Amino acid sequence: VSFLAGGSSVAAEPQANTTLNALPKINVPAQGLAYDHVVMNLPRIAVKFLDAFRGKLSADAWKGRSLPLIHVYMFADVRETNDDIRARIEEHLGDALLEAPRIHEVRMTSPKERMLCVTFQYPETLA
């Protein structure tokens, strides 16, 4: 199993991951756990995991609440524009964002590459 395939399966079926099974058990309320933010902090590959959320956010569970803010760290060439970065996010999501994402430069990692944190509201069309 490749790392990406394993990562995607963790998002979909956490019980299949032995590392997660080794963690202490918590009592999850019947209505599930609520969260407002998802931080994806593997800048080299995090953007590739965006499709793991597709179809996993139940409309009933999120009724009356905003879908979570996604904070995805990623590397970008210094020549890439904000439009290029948005297009890359949308490509991996599989749908368009309703609003422009907030793009924060974390740091320069080399003369030609920068690390960014891109923040956006998860699109309801993909929930």
Coordinates of N, CA and C in Angstrom, one line a residue:
V1 N 0.9 -1.2 0.0 CA 0.0 0.0 0.0 C 0.9 1.2 0.0
S2 N 0.6 2.2 -0.9 CA 1.4 3.4 -0.9 C 1.0 4.3 0.2
F3 N 1.9 5.3 0.5 CA 1.6 6.2 1.5 C 0.3 7.0 1.3
L4 N 0.1 7.5 0.0 CA -1.1 8.3 -0.3 C -2.3 7.4 -0.2
A5 N -2.3 6.2 -0.6 CA -3.4 5.3 -0.5 C -3.7 5.0 0.9
G6 N -2.7 4.8 1.7 CA -2.9 4.6 3.1 C -3.5 5.8 3.8
G7 N -3.0 7.0 3.5 CA -3.5 8.2 4.1 C -5.0 8.4 3.7
S8 N -5.4 8.2 2.5 CA -6.8 8.3 2.1 C -7.6 7.3 2.8
S9 N -7.1 6.1 3.0 CA -8.0 5.1 3.7 C -8.1 5.4 5.2
V10 N -7.1 6.1 5.8 CA -7.3 6.5 7.2 C -8.4 7.5 7.3
A11 N -8.5 8.5 6.3 CA -9.6 9.4 6.4 C -11.0 8.8 6.2
A12 N -11.0 7.8 5.4 CA -12.3 7.1 5.2 C -12.6 6.0 6.2
E13 N -11.6 5.3 6.6 CA -11.9 4.1 7.5 C -10.8 4.1 8.6
P14 N -10.9 5.0 9.6 CA -9.8 5.0 10.6 C -9.6 3.7 11.4
Q15 N -10.6 2.8 11.5 CA -10.5 1.6 12.2 C -9.4 0.6 11.5
A16 N -9.1 0.9 10.3 CA -8.2 0.0 9.5 C -6.7 0.4 9.9
N17 N -6.5 1.5 10.6 CA -5.2 1.9 10.9 C -4.8 1.4 12.3
T18 N -3.7 0.6 12.4 CA -3.3 0.1 13.7 C -2.8 1.1 14.6
T19 N -2.1 2.2 14.0 CA -1.6 3.2 14.9 C -2.8 3.9 15.6
L20 N -3.9 4.2 14.9 CA -5.0 4.8 15.5 C -5.7 3.9 16.5
N21 N -5.7 2.6 16.3 CA -6.2 1.7 17.2 C -5.5 1.6 18.5
A22 N -4.2 2.0 18.5 CA -3.4 2.0 19.7 C -3.6 3.2 20.6
L23 N -4.3 4.2 20.1 CA -4.6 5.4 20.9 C -5.7 5.1 21.9
P24 N -5.7 5.8 23.0 CA -6.7 5.6 24.0 C -8.1 5.8 23.4
K25 N -9.1 5.1 23.8 CA -10.4 5.2 23.2 C -11.1 6.4 23.9
I26 N -11.9 7.1 23.2 CA -12.7 8.2 23.7 C -14.2 7.9 23.4
N27 N -15.0 8.4 24.3 CA -16.5 8.2 24.0 C -17.0 9.3 23.1
V28 N -17.4 8.9 21.9 CA -17.9 9.8 20.9 C -19.4 9.9 21.1
P29 N -19.9 11.1 21.2 CA -21.4 11.3 21.3 C -22.1 10.7 20.1
A30 N -23.3 10.3 20.3 CA -24.1 9.8 19.2 C -24.2 10.7 18.0
Q31 N -24.2 12.0 18.3 CA -24.3 13.0 17.2 C -23.0 13.2 16.5
G32 N -21.9 12.6 17.0 CA -20.6 12.7 16.4 C -19.8 13.9 17.1
L33 N -18.6 14.1 16.6 CA -17.7 15.1 17.1 C -17.8 16.3 16.2
A34 N -17.9 17.5 16.8 CA -17.9 18.8 16.0 C -16.5 19.3 15.9
Y35 N -16.1 19.8 14.8 CA -14.9 20.5 14.6 C -15.1 21.6 13.6
D36 N -14.2 22.6 13.7 CA -14.4 23.8 12.9 C -13.2 24.0 11.9
H37 N -12.1 23.4 12.2 CA -10.9 23.5 11.4 C -10.2 22.2 11.1
V38 N -9.6 22.1 10.0 CA -8.8 20.9 9.6 C -7.5 21.5 9.2
V39 N -6.4 21.0 9.8 CA -5.0 21.5 9.5 C -4.3 20.3 8.8
M40 N -3.9 20.6 7.6 CA -3.2 19.6 6.8 C -1.8 20.1 6.6
N41 N -0.9 19.6 7.4 CA 0.5 20.2 7.5 C 1.6 19.4 7.0
L42 N 1.4 18.7 5.9 CA 2.4 18.0 5.1 C 2.6 18.8 3.8
P43 N 3.4 19.9 3.8 CA 3.3 20.8 2.6 C 3.7 20.1 1.3
R44 N 4.5 19.1 1.3 CA 4.9 18.4 0.0 C 3.7 17.7 -0.6
I45 N 2.8 17.1 0.2 CA 1.8 16.2 -0.3 C 0.4 16.5 0.2
A46 N 0.2 17.5 1.1 CA -1.1 17.7 1.7 C -2.2 18.0 0.7
V47 N -1.9 18.7 -0.3 CA -3.0 19.1 -1.3 C -3.5 17.9 -2.0
K48 N -2.7 16.8 -2.1 CA -3.2 15.6 -2.7 C -4.2 14.8 -1.9
F49 N -4.4 15.2 -0.6 CA -5.3 14.5 0.3 C -6.7 15.2 0.3
L50 N -6.8 16.3 -0.4 CA -8.1 17.1 -0.3 C -9.3 16.3 -0.8
D51 N -9.1 15.3 -1.7 CA -10.2 14.5 -2.2 C -10.7 13.5 -1.1
A52 N -10.0 13.3 -0.1 CA -10.4 12.4 1.0 C -11.6 12.8 1.7
F53 N -12.0 14.1 1.7 CA -13.1 14.6 2.4 C -14.4 14.4 1.5
R54 N -14.2 14.3 0.2 CA -15.4 14.3 -0.7 C -16.4 13.2 -0.3
G55 N -17.7 13.7 0.0 CA -18.8 12.8 0.4 C -18.7 12.3 1.8
K56 N -17.8 12.8 2.6 CA -17.7 12.3 4.0 C -18.3 13.1 5.0
L57 N -18.7 14.4 4.7 CA -19.3 15.3 5.6 C -20.8 15.2 5.5
S58 N -21.5 14.5 6.4 CA -22.9 14.3 6.3 C -23.7 15.6 6.5
A59 N -24.6 15.9 5.6 CA -25.5 17.1 5.7 C -26.2 17.2 7.0
D60 N -26.7 16.0 7.5 CA -27.4 16.0 8.7 C -26.5 16.4 9.9
A61 N -25.3 15.9 9.9 CA -24.4 16.2 11.0 C -24.0 17.7 11.0
W62 N -24.0 18.3 9.9 CA -23.5 19.7 9.8 C -24.7 20.7 9.7
K63 N -25.9 20.2 9.8 CA -27.1 21.0 9.7 C -27.0 22.2 10.6
G64 N -27.1 23.4 10.1 CA -27.1 24.6 11.0 C -25.7 25.1 11.3
R65 N -24.7 24.4 10.8 CA -23.3 24.8 11.1 C -22.6 25.0 9.8
S66 N -21.5 25.8 9.8 CA -20.7 26.0 8.6 C -19.8 24.8 8.5
L67 N -19.5 24.4 7.3 CA -18.5 23.3 7.1 C -17.1 23.8 7.6
P68 N -16.2 22.9 7.9 CA -14.9 23.4 8.5 C -14.1 24.2 7.5
L69 N -13.3 25.0 8.2 CA -12.2 25.7 7.4 C -11.1 24.7 7.2
I70 N -10.6 24.7 6.0 CA -9.4 23.8 5.7 C -8.2 24.7 5.6
H71 N -7.1 24.3 6.3 CA -5.9 25.0 6.3 C -4.9 24.0 5.7
V72 N -4.5 24.2 4.5 CA -3.6 23.3 3.8 C -2.3 23.9 3.5
Y73 N -1.2 23.3 4.1 CA 0.1 23.8 3.8 C 0.6 23.2 2.6
M74 N 1.3 24.0 1.8 CA 1.8 23.5 0.5 C 3.0 24.4 0.0
F75 N 3.8 23.8 -0.8 CA 4.9 24.5 -1.5 C 4.5 25.0 -2.8
A76 N 5.0 26.2 -3.2 CA 4.7 26.8 -4.5 C 5.9 27.5 -5.0
D77 N 6.0 27.4 -6.3 CA 7.1 28.1 -7.0 C 6.8 29.6 -6.9
V78 N 7.9 30.3 -6.8 CA 7.7 31.8 -6.6 C 7.0 32.4 -7.8
R79 N 7.0 31.8 -8.9 CA 6.3 32.4 -10.1 C 4.8 32.1 -10.1
E80 N 4.3 31.2 -9.3 CA 2.9 30.8 -9.2 C 2.1 32.0 -8.6
T81 N 1.0 32.3 -9.3 CA 0.2 33.4 -8.8 C -0.9 32.8 -7.9
N82 N -1.6 33.7 -7.2 CA -2.7 33.2 -6.3 C -3.8 32.5 -7.2
D83 N -4.0 32.9 -8.4 CA -4.9 32.2 -9.3 C -4.4 30.8 -9.6
D84 N -3.1 30.6 -9.8 CA -2.5 29.3 -10.0 C -2.7 28.4 -8.8
I85 N -2.5 29.0 -7.6 CA -2.6 28.2 -6.4 C -4.1 27.8 -6.2
R86 N -5.0 28.7 -6.4 CA -6.4 28.4 -6.3 C -6.8 27.2 -7.3
A87 N -6.3 27.3 -8.5 CA -6.6 26.3 -9.5 C -6.1 24.9 -9.0
R88 N -4.9 24.9 -8.4 CA -4.3 23.6 -7.9 C -5.2 23.1 -6.8
I89 N -5.7 23.9 -5.9 CA -6.6 23.5 -4.8 C -7.9 22.9 -5.4
E90 N -8.5 23.7 -6.3 CA -9.7 23.2 -6.9 C -9.6 21.9 -7.7
E91 N -8.4 21.8 -8.3 CA -8.2 20.5 -9.1 C -8.2 19.3 -8.1
H92 N -7.6 19.4 -7.0 CA -7.5 18.3 -6.0 C -8.8 18.1 -5.3
L93 N -9.6 19.2 -5.1 CA -10.9 19.1 -4.4 C -11.9 18.5 -5.4
G94 N -11.8 18.8 -6.6 CA -12.7 18.3 -7.6 C -13.9 19.2 -7.8
D95 N -13.8 20.5 -7.4 CA -14.9 21.4 -7.5 C -14.3 22.8 -7.3
A96 N -15.1 23.8 -7.7 CA -14.6 25.2 -7.5 C -14.9 25.7 -6.1
L97 N -14.1 26.6 -5.6 CA -14.3 27.3 -4.3 C -15.3 28.4 -4.6
L98 N -16.2 28.7 -3.7 CA -17.1 29.8 -3.8 C -16.5 31.1 -3.6
E99 N -15.4 31.2 -2.8 CA -14.7 32.4 -2.5 C -13.2 32.2 -2.7
A100 N -12.5 33.3 -2.9 CA -11.1 33.2 -3.0 C -10.5 32.7 -1.7
P101 N -9.5 31.8 -1.7 CA -8.9 31.3 -0.5 C -8.0 32.4 0.1
R102 N -7.8 32.3 1.4 CA -6.7 33.2 2.0 C -5.4 32.5 1.8
I103 N -4.4 33.2 1.3 CA -3.1 32.6 1.1 C -2.1 33.4 1.9
H104 N -1.5 32.7 2.8 CA -0.5 33.3 3.7 C 0.9 32.6 3.4
E105 N 1.9 33.5 3.2 CA 3.2 33.0 3.0 C 3.8 32.7 4.3
V106 N 4.2 31.4 4.6 CA 4.8 31.0 5.8 C 6.2 31.4 5.8
R107 N 6.9 31.0 4.7 CA 8.4 31.3 4.6 C 8.9 30.9 3.2
M108 N 10.0 31.5 2.9 CA 10.7 31.1 1.7 C 11.5 29.8 2.1
T109 N 11.4 28.8 1.3 CA 12.2 27.6 1.6 C 13.4 27.5 0.7
S110 N 13.4 28.2 -0.4 CA 14.6 28.3 -1.3 C 14.4 29.6 -2.1
P111 N 15.4 30.0 -2.9 CA 15.2 31.2 -3.7 C 14.0 31.1 -4.7
K112 N 13.6 29.8 -5.0 CA 12.6 29.6 -6.0 C 11.3 29.0 -5.5
E113 N 11.3 28.7 -4.2 CA 10.1 28.0 -3.6 C 9.7 28.7 -2.3
R114 N 8.4 28.7 -2.1 CA 7.9 29.2 -0.8 C 6.9 28.3 -0.2
M115 N 6.7 28.3 1.1 CA 5.7 27.5 1.8 C 4.6 28.4 2.1
L116 N 3.4 27.9 1.8 CA 2.1 28.7 2.0 C 1.2 27.9 2.9
C117 N 0.3 28.7 3.5 CA -0.9 28.1 4.2 C -2.1 28.7 3.4
V118 N -2.9 27.8 2.8 CA -4.0 28.2 2.1 C -5.3 27.8 2.9
T119 N -6.1 28.8 3.2 CA -7.3 28.6 4.0 C -8.6 28.9 3.2
F120 N -9.5 27.9 3.3 CA -10.8 28.1 2.6 C -11.9 27.3 3.3
Q121 N -13.1 27.7 3.1 CA -14.3 27.0 3.6 C -14.5 25.8 2.7
Y122 N -14.7 24.6 3.3 CA -15.0 23.4 2.5 C -16.3 23.6 1.8
P123 N -16.3 23.4 0.5 CA -17.5 23.6 -0.4 C -18.7 22.6 0.0
E124 N -19.8 23.2 0.2 CA -21.0 22.3 0.5 C -21.3 21.3 -0.6
T125 N -21.0 21.7 -1.8 CA -21.2 20.8 -3.0 C -20.5 19.5 -2.9
L126 N -19.4 19.5 -2.1 CA -18.6 18.3 -2.0 C -18.9 17.5 -0.7
A127 N -19.7 18.0 0.2 CA -19.9 17.4 1.5 C -20.6 16.0 1.3

